[in-house]
Every structure is written in C-alpha cells, then in structure tokens.
XYZ file of C-alpha atoms in Angstrom:
545
model
C 30.478 -6.594 22.666
C 28.352 -9.531 24.230
C 25.225 -10.386 22.568
C 23.216 -9.252 24.399
C 24.825 -5.732 25.361
C 24.598 -4.879 21.399
C 20.959 -6.059 21.684
C 20.810 -3.779 25.212
C 22.468 -0.761 22.204
C 19.870 -1.554 19.613
C 17.026 -1.131 21.201
C 18.271 2.189 22.546
C 19.308 3.334 19.144
C 15.878 2.502 17.551
C 14.463 3.876 21.429
C 15.673 7.141 20.632
C 15.422 6.868 16.667
C 11.449 6.614 16.783
C 11.737 9.859 18.650
C 13.230 11.745 16.835
C 11.277 10.511 13.780
C 8.186 10.187 15.824
C 6.163 13.827 14.178
C 6.812 11.946 10.590
C 6.260 7.895 11.964
C 2.620 9.348 13.122
C 2.228 11.585 10.082
C 2.394 8.696 6.937
C 0.315 6.750 9.497
C -2.131 8.872 9.643
C -2.184 9.563 5.832
C -2.990 5.845 5.948
C -6.436 5.494 7.913
C -7.515 8.931 6.670
C -7.070 6.913 3.298
C -9.208 4.045 3.668
C -12.037 6.216 6.187
C -12.029 8.056 2.375
C -12.873 4.875 1.233
C -15.075 4.074 3.383
C -16.929 7.171 3.154
C -17.016 7.121 -0.795
C -18.709 3.802 -0.529
C -20.696 4.275 2.280
C -23.308 7.027 -0.261
C -23.603 4.338 -2.459
C -24.824 1.970 0.054
C -28.649 2.295 -0.670
C -30.422 -1.041 0.329
C -29.905 -4.329 2.306
C -28.627 -5.943 -0.457
C -25.236 -3.002 -0.294
C -25.063 -3.401 3.271
C -24.369 -7.394 2.932
C -23.168 -7.994 -0.313
C -22.169 -4.516 -2.300
C -24.842 -4.697 -4.360
C -23.541 -8.883 -5.561
C -21.693 -5.615 -7.984
C -17.870 -7.417 -7.644
C -16.047 -9.251 -10.768
C -13.987 -12.673 -9.609
C -10.550 -11.108 -9.190
C -11.573 -8.174 -7.367
C -13.790 -10.530 -4.763
C -10.338 -12.777 -4.935
C -8.438 -9.781 -4.008
C -11.108 -8.718 -0.801
C -11.011 -12.309 -0.001
C -7.452 -11.841 -0.085
C -7.648 -9.251 2.500
C -10.716 -10.177 5.014
C -7.868 -13.161 5.581
C -4.261 -12.056 5.366
C -5.350 -10.165 8.817
C -2.319 -9.195 11.457
C -2.198 -13.440 12.361
C -0.641 -13.912 8.647
C 2.096 -10.558 9.064
C 2.374 -10.063 12.996
C 1.567 -13.237 14.753
C 3.130 -15.424 12.188
C 6.123 -13.521 11.433
C 6.560 -13.475 15.326
C 6.072 -17.112 15.296
C 8.604 -18.300 13.523
C 10.852 -15.556 14.347
C 10.912 -17.335 17.908
C 10.192 -20.924 17.204
C 10.947 -21.896 13.763
C 10.178 -24.491 11.932
C 6.598 -25.096 13.902
C 5.836 -21.119 13.598
C 5.945 -21.860 10.111
C 3.432 -24.673 10.177
C 0.715 -21.886 11.428
C 1.206 -20.868 6.898
C 1.042 -23.938 6.178
C -2.221 -24.632 7.462
C -3.978 -21.353 6.767
C -2.582 -21.905 3.135
C -3.634 -25.441 2.817
C -7.895 -25.136 4.402
C -8.793 -23.066 1.424
C -8.317 -26.080 -0.659
C -11.824 -27.612 1.554
C -13.625 -24.353 0.558
C -12.855 -23.976 -2.413
C -13.608 -27.600 -3.359
C -16.740 -28.015 -0.575
C -17.986 -25.188 0.207
C -17.817 -21.839 -2.092
C -20.133 -22.704 -4.966
C -22.494 -24.116 -3.045
C -22.631 -21.524 -0.268
C -22.602 -19.155 -2.919
C -25.792 -20.485 -4.935
C -28.123 -21.332 -1.521
C -27.905 -18.079 0.271
C -28.703 -15.181 0.428
C -26.634 -13.138 3.094
C -25.278 -14.666 5.753
C -24.859 -18.975 6.725
C -28.212 -19.021 8.342
C -30.274 -18.151 5.044
C -28.244 -21.932 3.651
C -28.867 -23.768 7.019
C -33.288 -22.413 7.865
C -33.206 -23.715 4.321
C -34.721 -26.767 5.443
C -34.834 -26.695 9.011
C -37.624 -24.785 11.198
C -35.889 -21.442 11.041
C -36.435 -19.474 13.682
C -34.079 -22.214 16.645
C -31.723 -22.610 13.324
C -31.516 -18.716 12.694
C -30.950 -18.213 16.074
C -28.355 -20.625 16.817
C -26.590 -19.327 13.829
C -26.385 -16.094 14.604
C -24.923 -17.075 17.768
C -22.665 -18.747 16.382
C -20.963 -16.124 14.083
C -21.791 -13.454 16.657
C -19.377 -15.881 18.896
C -16.255 -17.241 16.351
C -16.427 -12.741 15.056
C -15.313 -11.937 18.250
C -12.838 -14.908 19.175
C -11.077 -13.578 15.770
C -11.328 -10.067 16.624
C -9.179 -9.993 20.083
C -6.192 -11.797 17.270
C -6.596 -7.939 15.337
C -6.979 -6.017 18.766
C -4.267 -7.374 20.234
C -1.858 -6.537 16.728
C -2.975 -3.388 16.546
C -2.268 -2.124 20.444
C 0.868 -3.631 19.691
C 1.904 -1.964 16.557
C -0.008 1.595 18.114
C 2.417 1.328 21.561
C 5.477 0.630 19.278
C 5.037 3.879 16.648
C 3.609 6.079 19.621
C 5.985 4.833 22.847
C 3.009 3.711 25.026
C 4.670 0.836 27.156
C 1.987 1.512 29.906
C -1.018 -0.805 30.309
C -3.272 2.344 30.179
C -2.382 3.297 26.938
C -2.585 0.391 25.617
C -5.858 -0.380 26.757
C -6.569 3.104 24.910
C -5.142 2.026 21.894
C -7.621 -1.339 21.015
C -10.396 1.001 22.485
C -9.443 3.587 19.099
C -9.104 0.323 16.685
C -12.906 -0.153 18.169
C -14.142 3.445 17.758
C -12.416 3.055 13.880
C -14.049 -0.166 13.863
C -18.062 1.180 14.163
C -17.565 4.091 11.798
C -16.293 1.701 8.496
C -19.614 -0.894 9.226
C -21.350 2.171 9.553
C -21.142 3.937 6.588
C -19.508 1.508 4.265
C -21.504 -2.082 4.523
C -19.619 -4.228 2.420
C -18.913 -2.284 -0.469
C -16.631 0.438 1.857
C -15.435 -2.801 3.952
C -14.770 -4.210 0.291
C -12.926 -2.048 -1.171
C -10.655 -1.010 1.941
C -9.830 -4.471 1.616
C -8.299 -4.854 -1.780
C -6.572 -1.542 -1.327
C -5.141 -3.520 2.081
C -4.102 -6.427 0.053
C -2.386 -5.003 -2.135
C -0.900 -2.696 0.346
C 0.072 -5.453 2.207
C 1.552 -7.833 -0.476
C 3.788 -4.875 -1.496
C 4.832 -4.203 1.381
C 5.769 -8.039 2.397
C 7.543 -8.610 -1.200
C 9.546 -5.305 -0.477
C 10.937 -6.488 2.753
C 11.221 -9.944 1.372
C 13.467 -9.214 -0.831
C 15.667 -7.041 1.062
C 15.722 -9.098 3.647
C 17.657 -12.039 0.547
C 19.464 -8.770 -0.317
C 20.869 -8.999 2.770
C 22.107 -12.295 2.573
C 22.887 -12.208 -1.209
C 19.561 -14.406 -2.097
C 21.400 -16.963 -0.484
C 18.543 -19.094 1.474
C 20.886 -21.191 2.672
C 22.719 -18.463 4.947
C 19.803 -16.494 6.021
C 18.242 -19.950 7.138
C 21.417 -20.973 9.141
C 22.316 -17.377 10.430
C 18.915 -17.609 11.781
C 19.338 -20.670 13.825
C 22.345 -19.948 14.726
C 21.324 -16.123 16.685
C 18.177 -17.920 17.767
C 20.275 -19.790 20.836
C 18.730 -23.107 19.630
C 21.190 -24.249 16.512
C 19.735 -26.917 14.532
C 16.376 -27.697 16.375
C 15.263 -24.045 15.089
C 14.693 -25.318 11.293
C 13.650 -28.553 12.632
C 10.345 -30.213 13.888
C 9.254 -30.018 17.525
C 11.042 -26.736 19.010
C 7.575 -25.642 20.171
C 4.723 -28.825 19.714
C 7.821 -32.234 20.307
C 9.123 -31.942 23.538
C 5.920 -33.442 25.650
C 3.160 -35.512 24.167
C 1.284 -33.331 25.564
C 2.736 -30.239 22.851
C 2.663 -32.784 19.953
C -1.188 -33.795 20.772
C -1.749 -29.739 20.566
C 0.596 -29.373 16.812
C -2.444 -31.957 15.757
C -5.030 -30.023 17.215
C -3.317 -26.663 15.607
C -3.404 -28.734 12.386
C -6.624 -29.894 12.055
C -8.531 -26.785 13.164
C -6.245 -24.735 11.556
C -7.088 -26.473 8.225
C -10.851 -26.940 8.729
C -11.676 -23.619 10.246
C -11.577 -20.941 7.309
C -14.436 -22.733 5.818
C -17.019 -21.895 9.152
C -15.011 -18.498 9.208
C -18.474 -16.124 8.149
C -16.956 -13.794 7.561
C -15.500 -15.791 4.845
C -18.365 -17.095 4.185
C -19.850 -13.191 3.555
C -17.520 -12.978 0.407
C -19.087 -15.378 -1.451
C -22.367 -13.264 -1.838
C -20.789 -10.142 -3.082
C -20.083 -11.774 -6.422
C -22.763 -12.324 -9.515
C -22.474 -16.007 -9.326
C -21.316 -19.103 -8.110
C -18.879 -19.677 -10.261
C -17.066 -15.896 -10.145
C -17.475 -17.209 -6.227
C -14.930 -20.132 -7.732
C -12.653 -17.860 -9.756
C -12.495 -15.328 -6.316
C -11.404 -18.647 -4.753
C -9.169 -19.682 -6.967
C -7.048 -15.664 -7.228
C -7.539 -15.850 -3.228
C -5.211 -18.886 -3.612
C -2.722 -17.350 -5.413
C -2.757 -14.085 -3.509
C -1.759 -15.825 -0.305
C 0.178 -18.670 -1.075
C 2.654 -15.648 -2.522
C 2.101 -14.615 0.675
C 2.583 -16.885 2.688
C 5.420 -17.903 0.903
C 6.847 -14.472 2.096
C 6.345 -14.659 5.874
C 9.516 -17.196 5.540
C 11.816 -14.610 4.877
C 9.916 -12.202 6.796
C 10.073 -14.319 9.687
C 13.408 -16.046 9.462
C 14.658 -12.871 8.346
C 13.369 -11.283 11.933
C 15.527 -13.923 13.788
C 18.721 -13.505 12.126
C 19.053 -10.384 11.723
C 17.435 -8.262 15.098
C 17.236 -11.871 17.499
C 14.613 -13.283 19.339
C 16.020 -11.159 22.926
C 15.225 -7.619 21.327
C 11.807 -8.792 19.684
C 10.524 -10.445 22.788
C 11.603 -7.095 24.841
C 9.194 -5.437 22.787
C 7.095 -7.544 22.793
C 6.878 -11.162 24.437
C 4.805 -13.046 22.013
C 6.705 -11.747 19.262
C 4.193 -9.713 17.420
C 5.955 -6.377 17.000
C 8.746 -8.611 14.668
C 7.676 -7.382 11.531
C 7.680 -3.851 12.088
C 11.456 -4.112 13.593
C 11.962 -5.842 11.299
C 11.108 -3.082 8.691
C 12.787 -0.484 10.640
C 16.215 -2.685 10.889
C 15.574 -3.032 7.128
C 15.306 0.506 6.514
C 18.817 1.671 8.650
C 17.561 2.076 12.608
C 18.406 5.394 13.567
C 17.845 6.552 10.478
C 15.012 8.642 8.353
C 14.820 5.680 6.404
C 14.481 3.632 8.993
C 11.359 5.866 10.335
C 9.171 5.894 6.889
C 10.198 2.218 6.808
C 8.181 1.021 10.355
C 5.878 3.703 9.442
C 4.922 2.523 5.964
C 4.940 -1.093 7.394
C 3.262 0.135 10.382
C 0.785 1.521 8.468
C 0.183 -0.752 5.770
C -0.442 -3.324 8.976
C -2.301 -1.276 10.689
C -5.502 -0.882 8.024
C -4.903 -4.944 7.438
C -6.742 -4.356 11.435
C -9.031 -2.100 10.213
C -10.025 -3.898 7.005
C -10.335 -7.179 8.748
C -12.371 -6.323 11.682
C -14.139 -4.133 9.630
C -14.898 -7.273 7.741
C -15.598 -9.208 10.754
C -18.538 -7.156 12.452
C -20.085 -6.710 9.177
C -20.512 -10.140 9.356
C -21.684 -10.509 12.653
C -23.919 -7.609 12.909
C -25.327 -8.791 10.041
C -26.103 -12.191 11.026
C -27.312 -10.305 13.888
C -29.801 -8.460 12.191
C -31.179 -10.909 9.320
C -31.372 -13.541 10.836
C -31.959 -12.602 15.179
C -33.424 -8.975 14.313
C -35.752 -9.779 11.676
C -36.393 -13.288 11.021
C -36.780 -14.505 14.898
C -37.411 -11.526 16.420
C -39.920 -10.015 13.796
C -40.738 -12.790 12.056
C -39.845 -11.851 8.205
C -42.135 -8.653 8.704
C -38.543 -6.328 8.925
C -38.149 -4.014 6.741
C -34.882 -3.219 4.662
C -34.370 0.137 6.571
C -35.411 -1.099 9.899
C -32.958 -4.508 9.207
C -30.113 -2.187 8.365
C -30.601 -0.330 11.595
C -30.730 -3.231 13.647
C -27.124 -3.961 11.776
C -25.368 -0.724 12.663
C -27.073 -0.739 16.704
C -24.994 -4.792 16.728
C -22.524 -3.614 15.219
C -21.421 -0.681 18.190
C -22.376 -3.668 20.169
C -19.973 -5.837 19.246
C -17.490 -3.042 18.868
C -17.763 -2.609 22.381
C -17.553 -6.460 23.973
C -14.852 -6.739 21.138
C -12.742 -3.963 22.921
C -12.752 -5.145 26.317
C -11.980 -8.056 25.569
C -9.221 -7.175 23.006
C -7.668 -5.040 26.045
C -7.233 -8.191 28.284
C -5.692 -10.521 24.710
C -3.620 -7.393 24.230
C -0.212 -9.556 25.405
C -0.750 -12.903 23.654
C -0.154 -13.740 20.138
C -2.085 -13.312 17.267
C -1.749 -16.153 15.622
C -2.214 -18.524 18.084
C -5.622 -15.779 18.899
C -6.768 -16.890 15.757
C -6.354 -20.621 15.519
C -8.584 -20.554 18.453
C -10.849 -18.783 16.154
C -10.739 -21.825 13.672
C -11.158 -24.124 15.780
C -14.146 -22.769 17.330
C -15.390 -22.365 13.241
C -14.832 -25.522 12.297
C -16.588 -27.327 15.770
C -19.969 -25.215 15.075
C -20.402 -24.311 11.798
C -18.905 -26.324 9.724
C -19.925 -29.732 10.357
C -23.541 -27.876 9.840
C -22.819 -26.401 7.048
C -21.764 -29.409 4.962
C -24.376 -31.514 6.765
C -27.494 -29.226 5.258
C -25.552 -29.555 1.757
C -24.734 -33.509 1.511
C -26.779 -34.577 4.101
C -30.415 -35.375 3.076
C -31.238 -37.013 6.944
C -29.805 -33.818 8.688
C -32.862 -32.176 11.081
C -33.096 -29.421 12.349
C -32.566 -31.045 16.040
C -28.979 -32.639 14.004
C -28.732 -28.525 13.044
C -29.081 -27.439 17.347
C -26.684 -30.135 19.063
C -24.225 -29.541 16.501
C -24.117 -25.648 16.215
C -24.614 -25.225 20.291
C -22.462 -28.216 20.802
C -19.427 -27.801 19.275
C -19.354 -24.461 20.189
C -20.233 -24.305 23.678
C -16.952 -27.038 23.479
C -14.564 -25.544 21.702
C -14.854 -21.892 23.932
C -15.658 -23.967 27.902
C -11.785 -25.730 26.881
C -10.427 -22.740 25.968
C -11.096 -20.657 28.707
C -10.240 -24.187 30.696
C -6.682 -24.108 28.172
C -3.114 -22.782 29.560
C -4.420 -19.819 26.626
C -6.527 -18.123 29.462
C -4.685 -19.442 32.751
C -2.039 -21.551 34.343
C 1.542 -20.100 32.794
C 3.394 -17.238 32.570
C 2.035 -16.572 28.714
C -0.942 -16.896 29.635
C -4.150 -14.899 29.592
C -4.455 -14.270 33.403
C -0.530 -15.832 34.392
C -1.156 -14.776 38.292
C -4.055 -17.719 38.593
C -4.362 -21.290 37.550
C -7.789 -22.986 36.451
C -6.436 -24.809 33.571
C -7.926 -28.080 33.069
C -7.650 -28.707 29.995
C -3.906 -29.329 28.773
C -4.089 -28.665 25.215
C -3.796 -25.074 24.116
C -6.653 -25.033 20.781
C -9.684 -27.285 21.436
C -10.251 -28.988 17.399
C -8.512 -32.455 18.443
C -11.316 -32.355 20.747
C -13.944 -29.796 19.970
C -14.860 -30.980 16.092
C -14.996 -34.357 15.945
C -17.582 -33.932 18.218
C -18.744 -30.899 16.751
C -19.632 -33.369 14.011
C -21.042 -36.068 15.979
C -23.639 -34.322 18.263
C -24.485 -32.748 14.089
C -25.060 -37.115 14.153
C -26.354 -38.040 16.586
C -29.082 -35.425 16.869
C -30.568 -36.210 13.605
C -30.593 -40.198 14.027
C -32.702 -40.125 17.350
C -34.846 -36.937 16.578
C -38.473 -37.559 15.630
C -38.919 -35.709 13.253
C -39.234 -36.428 9.422
C -36.624 -34.721 7.236
C -38.169 -32.489 4.375
C -36.650 -35.097 1.262
C -39.323 -32.264 -1.424
C -36.850 -29.359 -0.062
C -33.579 -31.363 0.333
C -33.834 -32.109 -3.252
C -34.204 -28.628 -4.101
C -31.442 -27.242 -2.053
C -29.613 -29.839 -3.680
C -30.795 -28.935 -6.970
C -30.255 -25.108 -6.385
C -26.246 -26.224 -5.070
C -24.966 -27.513 -7.995
C -26.720 -26.065 -10.379
C -27.574 -22.689 -8.845
C -31.214 -22.021 -10.242
C -32.924 -19.531 -8.272
C -29.893 -18.583 -6.475
C -29.785 -14.534 -5.589
C-alpha cells in the first residue's frame, strides 16, 4: 500500500469515526464550555467594584496568579500553532517554544515588580505618572487595543479549526459562524466575570492543558518505547525532508530573507512578552510586588514544562500522522494536536473519539481563557485610560467606568470576529508572533524608558508608542502574511513590498530610537521630582496599590 493511499485511508476512517461518535464528542465538549461559563457566573456575582473588575480585588496568591498567567500565556499558539509548526517544519517550528519561554526572563528581570509597584490597573497608569495625562493615556489605550486585537486573531483562527474539526464543518460560512460564536462567548466571559471570572477560568484551563499535554506526551513516548531518538528519527523519515527536518534552516534557512525573518521572529518573541497588555495587567491581581515576582517564577516553571512537552506533541504528530494528513485538515497545521489525540486514542474507536473531544475541549477552553484576558485588557484600558481619564477628565464614577468597559468589550468582540474570520487559515503561532512584534515595538520601549530613564518626556512617549505601533502594523499589512503567497490572508492579490513575515527587526529598534529622539529634541523639561518618586515607588513599593 502506498503512503498516499494509506494516508487517504486513515483520513477516511478518522472522518467516519468522528461522524459516528459526534454526539459523544459534542456532549463532552459542551460540558467543558458549560463548566467554564458556570465559573464565570459564580465569579461575576463577587465582582462589585472597579478593583474587582480590573484586578480581581488583588486577592490572588502568587501561585494562583502564576497558574493564571500560565493559562493566559499558553494560548492557541502554544498548543495548536507550535505543535503544527514542529510537525511541518521540525527544528524551526520548535524555535517558537524557545522564544516564548526565554521571553519570561525579560518580564521577570525588568518589568514585573516595578510595574506592579508603579501602576493601579493598566499600563497607562505607569506611563502617565510623570507625563501629561491625556495624550499618553490615549496612546497607551490605542496601543493596548491594537496589540490585543492582533493576538485575538490567533485565538479566533484556532477556535475555527477546532470546532470545525469536531463538527465536520468544511464550508467557509460554517467556519465564520464558529468564529462569531467564540466572539460571543468571549463577550459574555468578560462582561459577566471581569478579572475574577477570567482568572479562575485561566487557572482551571492551565491545569487541564498541562494534564492533557502530559497525557499525550506519555502516550507518544510509549508508542516509541520512551526512545526519543527513535521518535525523532521516525518523524524525520516521515516528514519527507530526512535529516534536514531535525536541523535549523528548513523554514528559515533557505534564503537570506528567511534568515533575516528568523532573526526578526526571535527578537519579537523574546521582547514581546514584557509588552503584552493581557500579561501586564496580571501583575496587578496580587497584593504585593513580591507576590508578582513569585507569580512570574511559578509561571516560568509551569510554562517551561509545557513547552518541553510540545517537542513530543509536534514530532509525535509528524511521526504518527504525517505532514500530508495534517495539512489536509488545515494548511497551516493547526489541527495537528487534535489529530494526534484521536490517533493516540485509536482512530475509529470510542477511545479515539473521547481523546479528540477532551483535548479539543481543553484547547477550546484555552482559547476562551486567553480571549477573555485579551478582551479584558483592551476594554479596561479603554474604560480606565481613555473614557475615565481622557473623555471624562477623571470625573467618571466606578459604575460609569465599568459600564464603559463592558460596552468596549462588545465593540472589540465585533472587530475581532470580523478580522478573525479572515485569518482563519493562517498558522496561529505566526499570528501571535506578529502580536509580540507590535507589543515589543510600541509598548516595551515606552515602559522601560518610563521606569528607568529620567530624561524621558511626553513627546518621547508619544513618538515611541505611535511610531512603533504604526511601523509594525504597516509592515505587517505590506508583508507576505497579508498578500502575495498561497498561505497569505489574501492569496489572490499581491501588494507585499516588505519581504519579512515578522516586522520586529525593523519596528522594535525604531520604537526605541523614536522614544529617544522624541525626548532629546523635546522642549519639555522632564519632571525630575516625579521621576524620583516613581523610582522609589517602583523599586520599594512605597505607596503602591
């Protein structure tokens, strides 16, 4: 039997199995979703004040927040995108895991504790402390919303793949409907539960994701008698690339442009985490800066263990399923993990159906938890920074602020649904890398300059945020991600003049440079007294919320 025929036979058997067991799959899937909604409703009843809505009342312990941070960070990109990238590109796909993990050192050493001491609810609180309030808060709010929407695209794409795989939906209209359903659930999570509901869902989801990944890892290794060398060798053989599958360069080493793209991707991944709004607001949910630092330590341990398991998931999918079968389900490889789960449980059996349903439900819970965190970050920034402090000039009540946050949630949800529908066939890890690049270009320079450079001015902050934001977004729009390739968002047109798929190599240094130039040529005299206050506050926690 030829490899192509065998792959086709397995595909047909899997399809018939999924159809036969679809009621069981849908039931298990619905139980997971109902459980997370129940948690949200329970937490929503305890959300009484703005502090509860934005920061969960600052009542979570370091371990709880570390677990929630892990749940917020281990997104669809981690579980679906990285597994798919490794299954299709081998070593180069695993580079995502390395970048996502190393990025936490930047967050731990430079951002977590000073940010927790200096702010109240949002990044804008820190940036506006010694700057002119209205322009800086507006810029911070705009940047937060744009970065969050970029990140939401990846989650929407992942959700579309998962649910269409479970329900057997192949039409574009059906997939768009699934993306809309995720958007509606996202709006419900945030408007009802706020930060408390989102945090508890993220904690539960982190436990489930680690448990699911561990189970699959052990099952994959058992298939190869716990011989990792045999696993990697089989994956390389079945990939069709041979030894090149286990070496650098399969995706990023063919041309000079692809090598530059790799450097750009690495910079974006390592620096992006410390500028992601939905990660930054997690530092405000603990009572002290010490707890914020400890929560990052917990997160590094949990996330590190998970990314080690992505090796088995990705290479296991390559070895046991094969690239042809994976790309047949989804061209970007996003369905590799659910397909592996069904294979491990037994294609055509009840066990396979249960494994597919459980792992897909865990992945879907992952998506819901992350989109809730992203939406909360962006709606909080709009309500607290733009509505309360810019539009209402600090005169809004807590009730009005929370109402504005809920309406912003609806608006952001609608925009995310529209854009997510267009990005449904792109690799989710690649989409998240774009969000990292935008965050590192616009947010990180401004945060670091605000905390550690006394000559930083309002003009510098605005140049850094808007310059980094505009350059990264424009470069993405005119890159192969959007047009010019078969795997682009719009494959039938070509207006891509920027050759790299990730803009970080250009936009991140530009964000730092513009912040420096804007401050140096500014006629505004930096408030050295305010900087001294911020320095003491950020390093000691004196006067922190």
